[in-house]
PDB file of C-alpha atoms in Angstrom:
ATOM      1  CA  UNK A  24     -25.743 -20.926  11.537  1.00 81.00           C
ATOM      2  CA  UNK A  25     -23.990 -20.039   8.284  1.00 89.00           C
ATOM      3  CA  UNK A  26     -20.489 -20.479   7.409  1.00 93.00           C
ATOM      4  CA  UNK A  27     -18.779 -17.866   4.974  1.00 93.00           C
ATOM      5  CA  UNK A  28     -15.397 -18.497   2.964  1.00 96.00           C
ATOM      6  CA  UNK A  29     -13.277 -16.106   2.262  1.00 96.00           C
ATOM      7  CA  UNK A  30     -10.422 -17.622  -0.143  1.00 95.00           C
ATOM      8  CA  UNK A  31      -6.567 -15.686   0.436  1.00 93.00           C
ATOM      9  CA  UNK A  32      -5.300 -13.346  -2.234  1.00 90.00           C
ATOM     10  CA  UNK A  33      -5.556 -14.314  -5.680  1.00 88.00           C
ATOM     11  CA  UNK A  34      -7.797 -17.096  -5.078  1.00 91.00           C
ATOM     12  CA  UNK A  35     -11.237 -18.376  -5.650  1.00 91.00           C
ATOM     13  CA  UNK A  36     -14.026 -20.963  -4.072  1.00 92.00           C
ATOM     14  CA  UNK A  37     -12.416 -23.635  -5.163  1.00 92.00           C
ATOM     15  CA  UNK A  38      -9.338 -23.312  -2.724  1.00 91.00           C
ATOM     16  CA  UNK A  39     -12.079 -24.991  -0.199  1.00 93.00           C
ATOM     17  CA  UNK A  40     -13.457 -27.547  -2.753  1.00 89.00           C
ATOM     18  CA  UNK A  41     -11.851 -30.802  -0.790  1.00 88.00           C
ATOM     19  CA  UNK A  42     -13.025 -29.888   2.495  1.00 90.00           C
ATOM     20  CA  UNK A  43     -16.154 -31.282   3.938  1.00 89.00           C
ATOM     21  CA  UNK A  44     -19.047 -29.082   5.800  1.00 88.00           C
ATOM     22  CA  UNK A  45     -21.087 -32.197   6.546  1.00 86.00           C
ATOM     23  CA  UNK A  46     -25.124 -30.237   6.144  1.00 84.00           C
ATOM     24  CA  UNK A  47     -24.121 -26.656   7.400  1.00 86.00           C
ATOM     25  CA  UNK A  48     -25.341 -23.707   5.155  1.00 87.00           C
ATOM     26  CA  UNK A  49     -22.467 -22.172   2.927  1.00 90.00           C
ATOM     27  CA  UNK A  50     -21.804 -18.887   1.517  1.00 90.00           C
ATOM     28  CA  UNK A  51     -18.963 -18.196  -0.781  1.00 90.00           C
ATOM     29  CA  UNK A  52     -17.628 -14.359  -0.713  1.00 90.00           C
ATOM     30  CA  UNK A  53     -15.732 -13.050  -4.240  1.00 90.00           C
ATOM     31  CA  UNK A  54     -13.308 -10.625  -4.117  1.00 92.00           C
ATOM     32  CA  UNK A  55     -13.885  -7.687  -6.004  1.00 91.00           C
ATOM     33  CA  UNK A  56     -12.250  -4.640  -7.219  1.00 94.00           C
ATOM     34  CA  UNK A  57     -11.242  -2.131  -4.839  1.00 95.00           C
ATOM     35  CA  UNK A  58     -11.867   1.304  -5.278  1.00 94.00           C
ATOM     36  CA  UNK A  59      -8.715   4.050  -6.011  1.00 91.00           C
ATOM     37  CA  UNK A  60      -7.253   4.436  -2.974  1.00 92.00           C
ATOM     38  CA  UNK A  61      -9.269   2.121  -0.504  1.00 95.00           C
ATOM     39  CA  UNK A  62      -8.738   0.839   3.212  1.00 94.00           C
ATOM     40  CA  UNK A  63      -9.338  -2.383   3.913  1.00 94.00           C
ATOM     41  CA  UNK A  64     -12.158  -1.453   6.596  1.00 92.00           C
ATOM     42  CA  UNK A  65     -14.359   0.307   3.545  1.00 94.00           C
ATOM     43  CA  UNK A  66     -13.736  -2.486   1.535  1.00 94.00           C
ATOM     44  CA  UNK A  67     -14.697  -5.108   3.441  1.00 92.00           C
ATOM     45  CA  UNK A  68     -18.081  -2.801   4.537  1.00 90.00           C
ATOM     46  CA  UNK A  69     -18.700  -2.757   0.762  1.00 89.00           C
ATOM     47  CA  UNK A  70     -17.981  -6.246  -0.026  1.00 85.00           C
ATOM     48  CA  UNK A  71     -18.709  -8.570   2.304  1.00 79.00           C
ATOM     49  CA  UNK A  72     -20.775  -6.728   4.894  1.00 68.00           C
ATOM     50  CA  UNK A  73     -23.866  -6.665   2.008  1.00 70.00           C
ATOM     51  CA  UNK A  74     -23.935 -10.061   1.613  1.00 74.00           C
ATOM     52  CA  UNK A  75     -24.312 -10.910   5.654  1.00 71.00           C
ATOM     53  CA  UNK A  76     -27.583 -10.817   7.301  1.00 67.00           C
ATOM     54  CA  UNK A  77     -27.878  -9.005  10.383  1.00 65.00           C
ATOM     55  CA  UNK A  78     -30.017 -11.844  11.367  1.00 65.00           C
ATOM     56  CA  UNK A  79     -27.602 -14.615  10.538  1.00 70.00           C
ATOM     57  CA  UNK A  80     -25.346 -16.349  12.961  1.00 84.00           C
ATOM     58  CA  UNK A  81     -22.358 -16.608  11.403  1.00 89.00           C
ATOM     59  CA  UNK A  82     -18.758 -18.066  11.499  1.00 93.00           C
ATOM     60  CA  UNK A  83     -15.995 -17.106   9.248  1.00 95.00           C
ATOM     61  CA  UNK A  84     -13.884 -19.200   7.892  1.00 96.00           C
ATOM     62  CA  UNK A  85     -10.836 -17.004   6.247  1.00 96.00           C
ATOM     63  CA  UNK A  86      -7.273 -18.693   4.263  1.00 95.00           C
ATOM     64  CA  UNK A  87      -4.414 -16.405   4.421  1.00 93.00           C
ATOM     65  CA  UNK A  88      -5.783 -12.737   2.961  1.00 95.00           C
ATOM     66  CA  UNK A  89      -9.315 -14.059   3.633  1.00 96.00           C
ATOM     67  CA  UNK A  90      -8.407 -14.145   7.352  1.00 96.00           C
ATOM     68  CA  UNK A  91      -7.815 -10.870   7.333  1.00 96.00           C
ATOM     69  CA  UNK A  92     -11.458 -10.064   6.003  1.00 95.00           C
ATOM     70  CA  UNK A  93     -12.747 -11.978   8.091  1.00 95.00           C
ATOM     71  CA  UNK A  94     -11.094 -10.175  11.080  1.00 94.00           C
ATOM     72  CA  UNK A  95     -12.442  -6.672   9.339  1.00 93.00           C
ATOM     73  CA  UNK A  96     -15.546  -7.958   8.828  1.00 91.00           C
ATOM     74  CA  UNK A  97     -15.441  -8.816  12.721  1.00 90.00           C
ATOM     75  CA  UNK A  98     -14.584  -5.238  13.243  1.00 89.00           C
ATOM     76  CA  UNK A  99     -17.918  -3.960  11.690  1.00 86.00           C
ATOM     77  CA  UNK A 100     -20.466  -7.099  12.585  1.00 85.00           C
ATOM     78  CA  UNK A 101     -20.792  -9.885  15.033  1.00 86.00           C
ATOM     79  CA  UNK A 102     -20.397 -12.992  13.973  1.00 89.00           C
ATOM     80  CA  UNK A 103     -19.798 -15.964  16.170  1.00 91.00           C
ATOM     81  CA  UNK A 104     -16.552 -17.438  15.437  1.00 94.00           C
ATOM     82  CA  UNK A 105     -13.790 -16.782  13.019  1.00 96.00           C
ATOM     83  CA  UNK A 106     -11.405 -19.648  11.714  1.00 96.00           C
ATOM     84  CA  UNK A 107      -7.821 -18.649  10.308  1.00 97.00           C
ATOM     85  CA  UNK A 108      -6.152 -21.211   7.383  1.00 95.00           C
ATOM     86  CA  UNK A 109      -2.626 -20.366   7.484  1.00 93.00           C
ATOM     87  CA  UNK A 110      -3.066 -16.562   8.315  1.00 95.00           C
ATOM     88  CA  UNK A 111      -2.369 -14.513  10.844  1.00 95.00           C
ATOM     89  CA  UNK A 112      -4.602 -13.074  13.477  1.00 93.00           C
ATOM     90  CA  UNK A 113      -2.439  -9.929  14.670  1.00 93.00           C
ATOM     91  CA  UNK A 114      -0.055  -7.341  12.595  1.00 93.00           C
ATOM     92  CA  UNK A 115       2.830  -8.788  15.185  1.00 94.00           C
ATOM     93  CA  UNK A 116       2.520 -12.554  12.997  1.00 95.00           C
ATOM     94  CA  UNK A 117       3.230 -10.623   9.626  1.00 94.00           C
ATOM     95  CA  UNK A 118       6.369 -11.491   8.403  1.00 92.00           C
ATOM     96  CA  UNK A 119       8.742  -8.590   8.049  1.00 93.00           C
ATOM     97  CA  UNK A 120       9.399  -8.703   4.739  1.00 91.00           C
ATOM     98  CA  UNK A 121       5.771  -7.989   3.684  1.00 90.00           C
ATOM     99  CA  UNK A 122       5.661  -5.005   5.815  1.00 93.00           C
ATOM    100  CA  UNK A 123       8.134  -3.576   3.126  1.00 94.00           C
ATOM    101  CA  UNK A 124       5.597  -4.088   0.670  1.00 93.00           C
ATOM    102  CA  UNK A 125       3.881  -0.944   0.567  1.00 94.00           C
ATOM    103  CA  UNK A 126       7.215   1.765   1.992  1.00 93.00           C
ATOM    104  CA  UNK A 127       9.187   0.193  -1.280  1.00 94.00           C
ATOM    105  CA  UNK A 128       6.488  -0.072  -3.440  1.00 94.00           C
ATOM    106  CA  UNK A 129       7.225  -3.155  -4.353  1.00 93.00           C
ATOM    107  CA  UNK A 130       3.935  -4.351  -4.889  1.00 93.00           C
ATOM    108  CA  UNK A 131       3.403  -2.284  -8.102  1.00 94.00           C
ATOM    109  CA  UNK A 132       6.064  -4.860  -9.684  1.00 93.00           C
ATOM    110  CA  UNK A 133       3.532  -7.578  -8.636  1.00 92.00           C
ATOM    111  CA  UNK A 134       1.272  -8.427 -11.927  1.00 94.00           C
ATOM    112  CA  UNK A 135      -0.563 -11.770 -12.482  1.00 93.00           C
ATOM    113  CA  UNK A 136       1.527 -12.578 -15.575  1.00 95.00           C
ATOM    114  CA  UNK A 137       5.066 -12.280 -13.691  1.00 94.00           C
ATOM    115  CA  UNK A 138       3.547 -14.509 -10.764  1.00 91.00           C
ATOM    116  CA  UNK A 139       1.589 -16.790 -13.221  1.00 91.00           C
ATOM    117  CA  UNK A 140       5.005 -17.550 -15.375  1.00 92.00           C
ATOM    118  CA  UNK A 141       7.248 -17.638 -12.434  1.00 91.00           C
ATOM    119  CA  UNK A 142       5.391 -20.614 -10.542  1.00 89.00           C
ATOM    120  CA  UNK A 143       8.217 -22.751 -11.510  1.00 88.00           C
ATOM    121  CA  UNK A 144      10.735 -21.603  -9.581  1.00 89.00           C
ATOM    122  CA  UNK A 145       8.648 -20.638  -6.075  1.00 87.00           C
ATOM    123  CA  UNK A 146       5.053 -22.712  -6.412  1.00 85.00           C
ATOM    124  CA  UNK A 147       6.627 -26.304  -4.833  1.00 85.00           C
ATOM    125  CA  UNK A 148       8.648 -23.949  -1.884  1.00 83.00           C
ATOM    126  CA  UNK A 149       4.738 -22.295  -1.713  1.00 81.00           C
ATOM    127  CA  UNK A 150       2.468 -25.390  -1.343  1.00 82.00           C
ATOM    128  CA  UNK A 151       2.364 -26.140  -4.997  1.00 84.00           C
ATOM    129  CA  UNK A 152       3.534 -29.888  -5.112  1.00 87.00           C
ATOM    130  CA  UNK A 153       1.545 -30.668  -7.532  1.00 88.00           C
ATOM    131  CA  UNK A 154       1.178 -29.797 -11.242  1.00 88.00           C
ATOM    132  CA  UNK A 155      -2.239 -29.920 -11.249  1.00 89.00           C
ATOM    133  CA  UNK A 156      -2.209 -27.701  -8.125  1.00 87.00           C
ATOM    134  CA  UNK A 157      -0.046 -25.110 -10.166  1.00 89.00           C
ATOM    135  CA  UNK A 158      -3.096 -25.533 -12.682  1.00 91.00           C
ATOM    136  CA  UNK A 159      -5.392 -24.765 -10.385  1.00 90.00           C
ATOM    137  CA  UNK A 160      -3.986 -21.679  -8.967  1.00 90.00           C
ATOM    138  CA  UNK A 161      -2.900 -20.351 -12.341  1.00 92.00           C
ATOM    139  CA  UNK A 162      -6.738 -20.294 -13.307  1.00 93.00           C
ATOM    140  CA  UNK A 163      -7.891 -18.624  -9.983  1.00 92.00           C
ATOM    141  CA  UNK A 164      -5.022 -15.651 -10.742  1.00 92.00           C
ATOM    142  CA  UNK A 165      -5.753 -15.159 -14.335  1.00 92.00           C
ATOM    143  CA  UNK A 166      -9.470 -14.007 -13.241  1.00 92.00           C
ATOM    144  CA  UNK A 167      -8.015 -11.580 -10.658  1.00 93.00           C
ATOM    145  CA  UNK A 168      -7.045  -7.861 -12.013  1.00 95.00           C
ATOM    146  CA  UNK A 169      -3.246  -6.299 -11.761  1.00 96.00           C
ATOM    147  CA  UNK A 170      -5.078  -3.491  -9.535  1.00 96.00           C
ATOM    148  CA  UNK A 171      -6.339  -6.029  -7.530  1.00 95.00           C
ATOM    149  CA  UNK A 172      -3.274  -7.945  -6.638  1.00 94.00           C
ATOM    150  CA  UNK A 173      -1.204  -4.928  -5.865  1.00 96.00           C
ATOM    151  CA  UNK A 174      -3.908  -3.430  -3.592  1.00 96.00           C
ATOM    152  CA  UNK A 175      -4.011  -6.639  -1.759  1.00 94.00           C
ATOM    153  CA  UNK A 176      -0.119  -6.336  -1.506  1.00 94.00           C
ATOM    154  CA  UNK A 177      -0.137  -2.778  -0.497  1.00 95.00           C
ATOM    155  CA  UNK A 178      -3.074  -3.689   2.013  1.00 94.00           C
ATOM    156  CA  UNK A 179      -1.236  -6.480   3.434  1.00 94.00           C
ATOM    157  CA  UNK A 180       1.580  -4.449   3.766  1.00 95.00           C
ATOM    158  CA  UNK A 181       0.553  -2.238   5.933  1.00 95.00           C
ATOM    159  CA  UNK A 182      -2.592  -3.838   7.541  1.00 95.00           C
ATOM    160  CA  UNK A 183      -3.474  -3.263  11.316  1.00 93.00           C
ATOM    161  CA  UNK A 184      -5.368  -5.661  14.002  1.00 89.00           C
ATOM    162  CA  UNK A 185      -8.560  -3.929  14.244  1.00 86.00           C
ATOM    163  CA  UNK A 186     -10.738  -4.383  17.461  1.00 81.00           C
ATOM    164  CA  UNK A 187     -13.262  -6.854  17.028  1.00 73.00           C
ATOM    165  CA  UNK A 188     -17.090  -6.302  18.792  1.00 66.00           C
ATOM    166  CA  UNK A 189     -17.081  -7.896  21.063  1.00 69.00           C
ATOM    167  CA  UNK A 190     -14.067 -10.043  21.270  1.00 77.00           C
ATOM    168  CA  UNK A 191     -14.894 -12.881  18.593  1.00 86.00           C
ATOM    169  CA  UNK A 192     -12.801 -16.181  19.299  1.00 91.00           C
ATOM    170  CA  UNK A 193     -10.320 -17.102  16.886  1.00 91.00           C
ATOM    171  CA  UNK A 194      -9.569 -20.375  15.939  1.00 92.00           C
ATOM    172  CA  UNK A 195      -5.746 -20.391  13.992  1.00 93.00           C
ATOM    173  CA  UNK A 196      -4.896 -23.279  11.616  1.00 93.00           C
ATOM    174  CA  UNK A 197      -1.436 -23.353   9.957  1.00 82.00           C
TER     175      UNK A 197
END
């Protein structure tokens, strides 16, 4: 069996680095950048769907955006079991002001730099306690695009539970 992480939105690997997969096989998907215009289904066919092996067994392990992958992915391949760190496993669970998002366009304000220099005021309410964790996330956003980000937003935003073949159990951590 393989285990896949799939790090939430503006992160990186390393949002996994302290926890412990005893001997089980690893994979590590990157985000990439999304095509003009792009669902969430076709991206996750392009990017993550390449890198699984028909042949593998496979469990998902997704953290907030990553869950939602990892539900798409579910959508287009089997895979055994799919583990949610603090995300949501149905549109119902997305807080209302996100669905906003994308009607407002609000996320077209969203840019690494205002996020990056604003952790001040909103990274200890967000998880941040730490100065070296505000570190650490400022280096995973500065290697993530402005297109990316606000297609994440906008793909958040509006986001759908798809059906997943056949139904794959979901494990929810928060």
């Amino acid at each position: 069996m393989k285990i896949y992480l799939i790090p939430g939105l503006g992160y990186d690997h390393r949002i996994f680095e302290k926890l412990d997969f005893e001997n089980n096989s690893l994979g590590y998907l990157k985000w990439i950048e999304p095509k003009q215009n792009e669902d969430i289904n076709a991206y996750a066919k392009r990017m993550f769907c390449k890198v699984l092996d028909e042949t593998d067994e496979v469990v998902l392990i997704g953290h907030s955006l990553g869950g939602i992958m990892a539900q798409e992915i579910a959508s287009i391949k089997k895979v055994k079991k799919i583990i949610l760190i603090s995300s949501i496993k149905s549109r119902d669970e997305l807080p209302w002001y996100f669905k906003l998002v994308a009607p407002l366009y609000v996320h077209k304000l969203f840019t690494k730099e205002l996020c990056i220099n604003s952790i001040k005021y909103w990274g200890k309410a967000h998880g941040f306690e730490h100065e070296s964790d505000q570190v650490l996330f400022k280096s995973m956003l500065a290697l993530q695009t402005n297109n990316y980000l606000q297609w994440a937003l906008k793909t958040l935003s509006l986001w759908k539970t798809p059906n997943l073949i056949p139904r794959t159990p979901i494990v929810q951590i928060h």
